[in-house]
mmCIF file of C-alpha atoms in Angstrom:
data_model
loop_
_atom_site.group_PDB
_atom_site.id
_atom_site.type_symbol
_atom_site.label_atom_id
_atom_site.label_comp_id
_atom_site.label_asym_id
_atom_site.label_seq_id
_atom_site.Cartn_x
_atom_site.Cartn_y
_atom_site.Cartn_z
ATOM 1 C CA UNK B 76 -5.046 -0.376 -13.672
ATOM 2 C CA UNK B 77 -3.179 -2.053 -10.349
ATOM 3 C CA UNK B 78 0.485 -2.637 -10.816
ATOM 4 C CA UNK B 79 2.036 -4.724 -7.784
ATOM 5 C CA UNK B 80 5.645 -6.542 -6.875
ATOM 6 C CA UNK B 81 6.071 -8.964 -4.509
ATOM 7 C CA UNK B 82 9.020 -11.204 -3.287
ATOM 8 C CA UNK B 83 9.803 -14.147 -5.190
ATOM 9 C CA UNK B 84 9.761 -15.497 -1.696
ATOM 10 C CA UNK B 85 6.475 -14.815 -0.779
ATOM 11 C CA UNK B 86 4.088 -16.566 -3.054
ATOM 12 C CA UNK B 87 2.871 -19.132 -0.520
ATOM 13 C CA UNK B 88 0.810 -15.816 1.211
ATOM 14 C CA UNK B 89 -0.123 -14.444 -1.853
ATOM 15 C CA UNK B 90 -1.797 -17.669 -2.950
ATOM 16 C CA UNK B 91 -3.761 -17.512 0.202
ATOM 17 C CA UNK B 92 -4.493 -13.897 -0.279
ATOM 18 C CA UNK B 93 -5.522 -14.542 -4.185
ATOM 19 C CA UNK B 94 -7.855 -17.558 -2.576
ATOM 20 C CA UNK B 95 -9.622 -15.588 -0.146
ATOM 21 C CA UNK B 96 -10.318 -12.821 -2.395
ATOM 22 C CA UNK B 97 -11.473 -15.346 -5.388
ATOM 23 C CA UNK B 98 -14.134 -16.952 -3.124
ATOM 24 C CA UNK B 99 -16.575 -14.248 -2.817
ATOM 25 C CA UNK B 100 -17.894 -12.772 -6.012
ATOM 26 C CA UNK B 101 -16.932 -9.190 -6.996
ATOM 27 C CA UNK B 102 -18.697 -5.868 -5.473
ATOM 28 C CA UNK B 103 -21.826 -4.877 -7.477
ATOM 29 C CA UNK B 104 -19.555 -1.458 -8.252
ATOM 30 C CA UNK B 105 -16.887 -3.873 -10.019
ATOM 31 C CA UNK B 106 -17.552 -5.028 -13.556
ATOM 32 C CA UNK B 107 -14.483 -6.940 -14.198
ATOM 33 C CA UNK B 108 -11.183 -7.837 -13.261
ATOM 34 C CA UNK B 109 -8.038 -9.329 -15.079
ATOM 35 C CA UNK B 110 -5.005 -10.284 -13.546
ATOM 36 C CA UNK B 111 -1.605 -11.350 -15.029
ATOM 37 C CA UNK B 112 1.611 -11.647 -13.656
ATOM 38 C CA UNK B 113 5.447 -11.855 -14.687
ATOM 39 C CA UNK B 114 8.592 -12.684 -13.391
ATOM 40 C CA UNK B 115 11.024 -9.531 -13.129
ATOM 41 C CA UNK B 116 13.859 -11.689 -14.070
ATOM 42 C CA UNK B 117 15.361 -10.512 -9.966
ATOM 43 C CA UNK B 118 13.424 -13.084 -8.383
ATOM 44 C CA UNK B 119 10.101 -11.394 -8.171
ATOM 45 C CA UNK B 120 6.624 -11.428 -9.783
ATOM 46 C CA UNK B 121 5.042 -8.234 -11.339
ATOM 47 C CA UNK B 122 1.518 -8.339 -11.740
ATOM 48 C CA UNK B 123 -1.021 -6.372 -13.628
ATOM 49 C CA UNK B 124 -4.959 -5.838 -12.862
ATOM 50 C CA UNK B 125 -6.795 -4.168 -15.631
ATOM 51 C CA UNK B 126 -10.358 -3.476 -13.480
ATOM 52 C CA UNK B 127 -13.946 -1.992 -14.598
ATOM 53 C CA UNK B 128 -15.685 -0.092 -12.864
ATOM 54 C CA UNK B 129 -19.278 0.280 -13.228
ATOM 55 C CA UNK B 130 -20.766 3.722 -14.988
ATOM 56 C CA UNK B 131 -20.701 6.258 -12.054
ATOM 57 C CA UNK B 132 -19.752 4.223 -9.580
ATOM 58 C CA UNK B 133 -15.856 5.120 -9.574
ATOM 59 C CA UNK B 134 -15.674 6.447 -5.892
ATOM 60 C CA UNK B 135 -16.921 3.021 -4.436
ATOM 61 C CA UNK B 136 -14.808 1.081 -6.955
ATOM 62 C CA UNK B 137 -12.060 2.925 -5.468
ATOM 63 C CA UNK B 138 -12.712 2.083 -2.185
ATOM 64 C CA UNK B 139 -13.525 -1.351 -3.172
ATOM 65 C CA UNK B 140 -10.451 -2.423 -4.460
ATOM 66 C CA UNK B 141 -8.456 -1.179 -1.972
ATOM 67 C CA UNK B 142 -9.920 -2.951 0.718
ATOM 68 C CA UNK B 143 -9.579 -6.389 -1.586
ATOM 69 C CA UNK B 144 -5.831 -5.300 -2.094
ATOM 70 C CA UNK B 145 -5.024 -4.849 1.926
ATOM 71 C CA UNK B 146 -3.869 -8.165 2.516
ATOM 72 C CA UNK B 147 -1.819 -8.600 0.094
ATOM 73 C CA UNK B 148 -0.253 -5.186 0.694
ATOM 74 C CA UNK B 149 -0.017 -6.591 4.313
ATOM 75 C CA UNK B 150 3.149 -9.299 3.014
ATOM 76 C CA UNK B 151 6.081 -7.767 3.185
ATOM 77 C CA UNK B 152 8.005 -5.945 0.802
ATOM 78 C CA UNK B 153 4.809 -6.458 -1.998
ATOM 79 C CA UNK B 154 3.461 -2.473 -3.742
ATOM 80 C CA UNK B 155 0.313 -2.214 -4.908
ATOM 81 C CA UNK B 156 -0.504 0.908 -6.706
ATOM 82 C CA UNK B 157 -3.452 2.157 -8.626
ATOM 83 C CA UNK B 158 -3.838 4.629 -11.717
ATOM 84 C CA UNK B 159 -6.973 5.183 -13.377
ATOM 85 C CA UNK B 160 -6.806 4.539 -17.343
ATOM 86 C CA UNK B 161 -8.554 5.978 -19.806
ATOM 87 C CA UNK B 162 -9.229 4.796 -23.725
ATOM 88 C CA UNK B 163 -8.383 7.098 -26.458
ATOM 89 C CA UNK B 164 -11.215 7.855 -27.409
ATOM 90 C CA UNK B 165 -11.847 8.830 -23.690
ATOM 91 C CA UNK B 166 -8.356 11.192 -24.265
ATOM 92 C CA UNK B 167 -9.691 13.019 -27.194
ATOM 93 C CA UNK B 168 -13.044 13.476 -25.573
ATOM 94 C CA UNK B 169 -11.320 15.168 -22.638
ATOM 95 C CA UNK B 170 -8.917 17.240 -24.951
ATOM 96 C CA UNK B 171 -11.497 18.430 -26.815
ATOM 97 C CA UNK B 172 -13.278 20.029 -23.489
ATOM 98 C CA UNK B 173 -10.585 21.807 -22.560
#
């Protein structure tokens, strides 16, 4: 999951960020990607990105999405930051190893 902020201020370069990015399709190591965004209530927007990643392919993914994130982390005062999820049933798996 991506979390970002950015400045209430500064949606005019995040629209043309957003466009670039939504004009080519997604890497082959990207299965899907939602995005939805809030106000804070402090004048500015939180967004979040729930992204898939295809089976085995979480290095590139990595690398993928932060090279689609680096021009919107390029506007100032916007944070982007990225934490890998797991489901569950993922958890218990895991637990259950150790």
């Amino acid at each position: 999951m991506g979390t970002f902020t950015m400045p209430g201020n500064k949606t005019e370069d995040w629209k043309k960020c957003s466009i670039e990015m939504a004009s080519h399709p997604l890497p082959d190591c990207l299965k899907k990607w939602h995005a939805f965004s809030c106000s804070d209530g402090n004048g500015c927007f939180k967004g979040y990105n729930i992204i898939y990643a295809q089976p085995g392919k979480a290095d590139e993914a990595l690398m993928e999405i932060n090279r689609l994130m680096l021009p919107f982390c390029r506007i100032k005062r916007t944070t982007w930051k990225l934490e890998p999820l797991m489901s569950a049933a993922d958890v218990f798996k895991t637990l259950d190893k150790t």
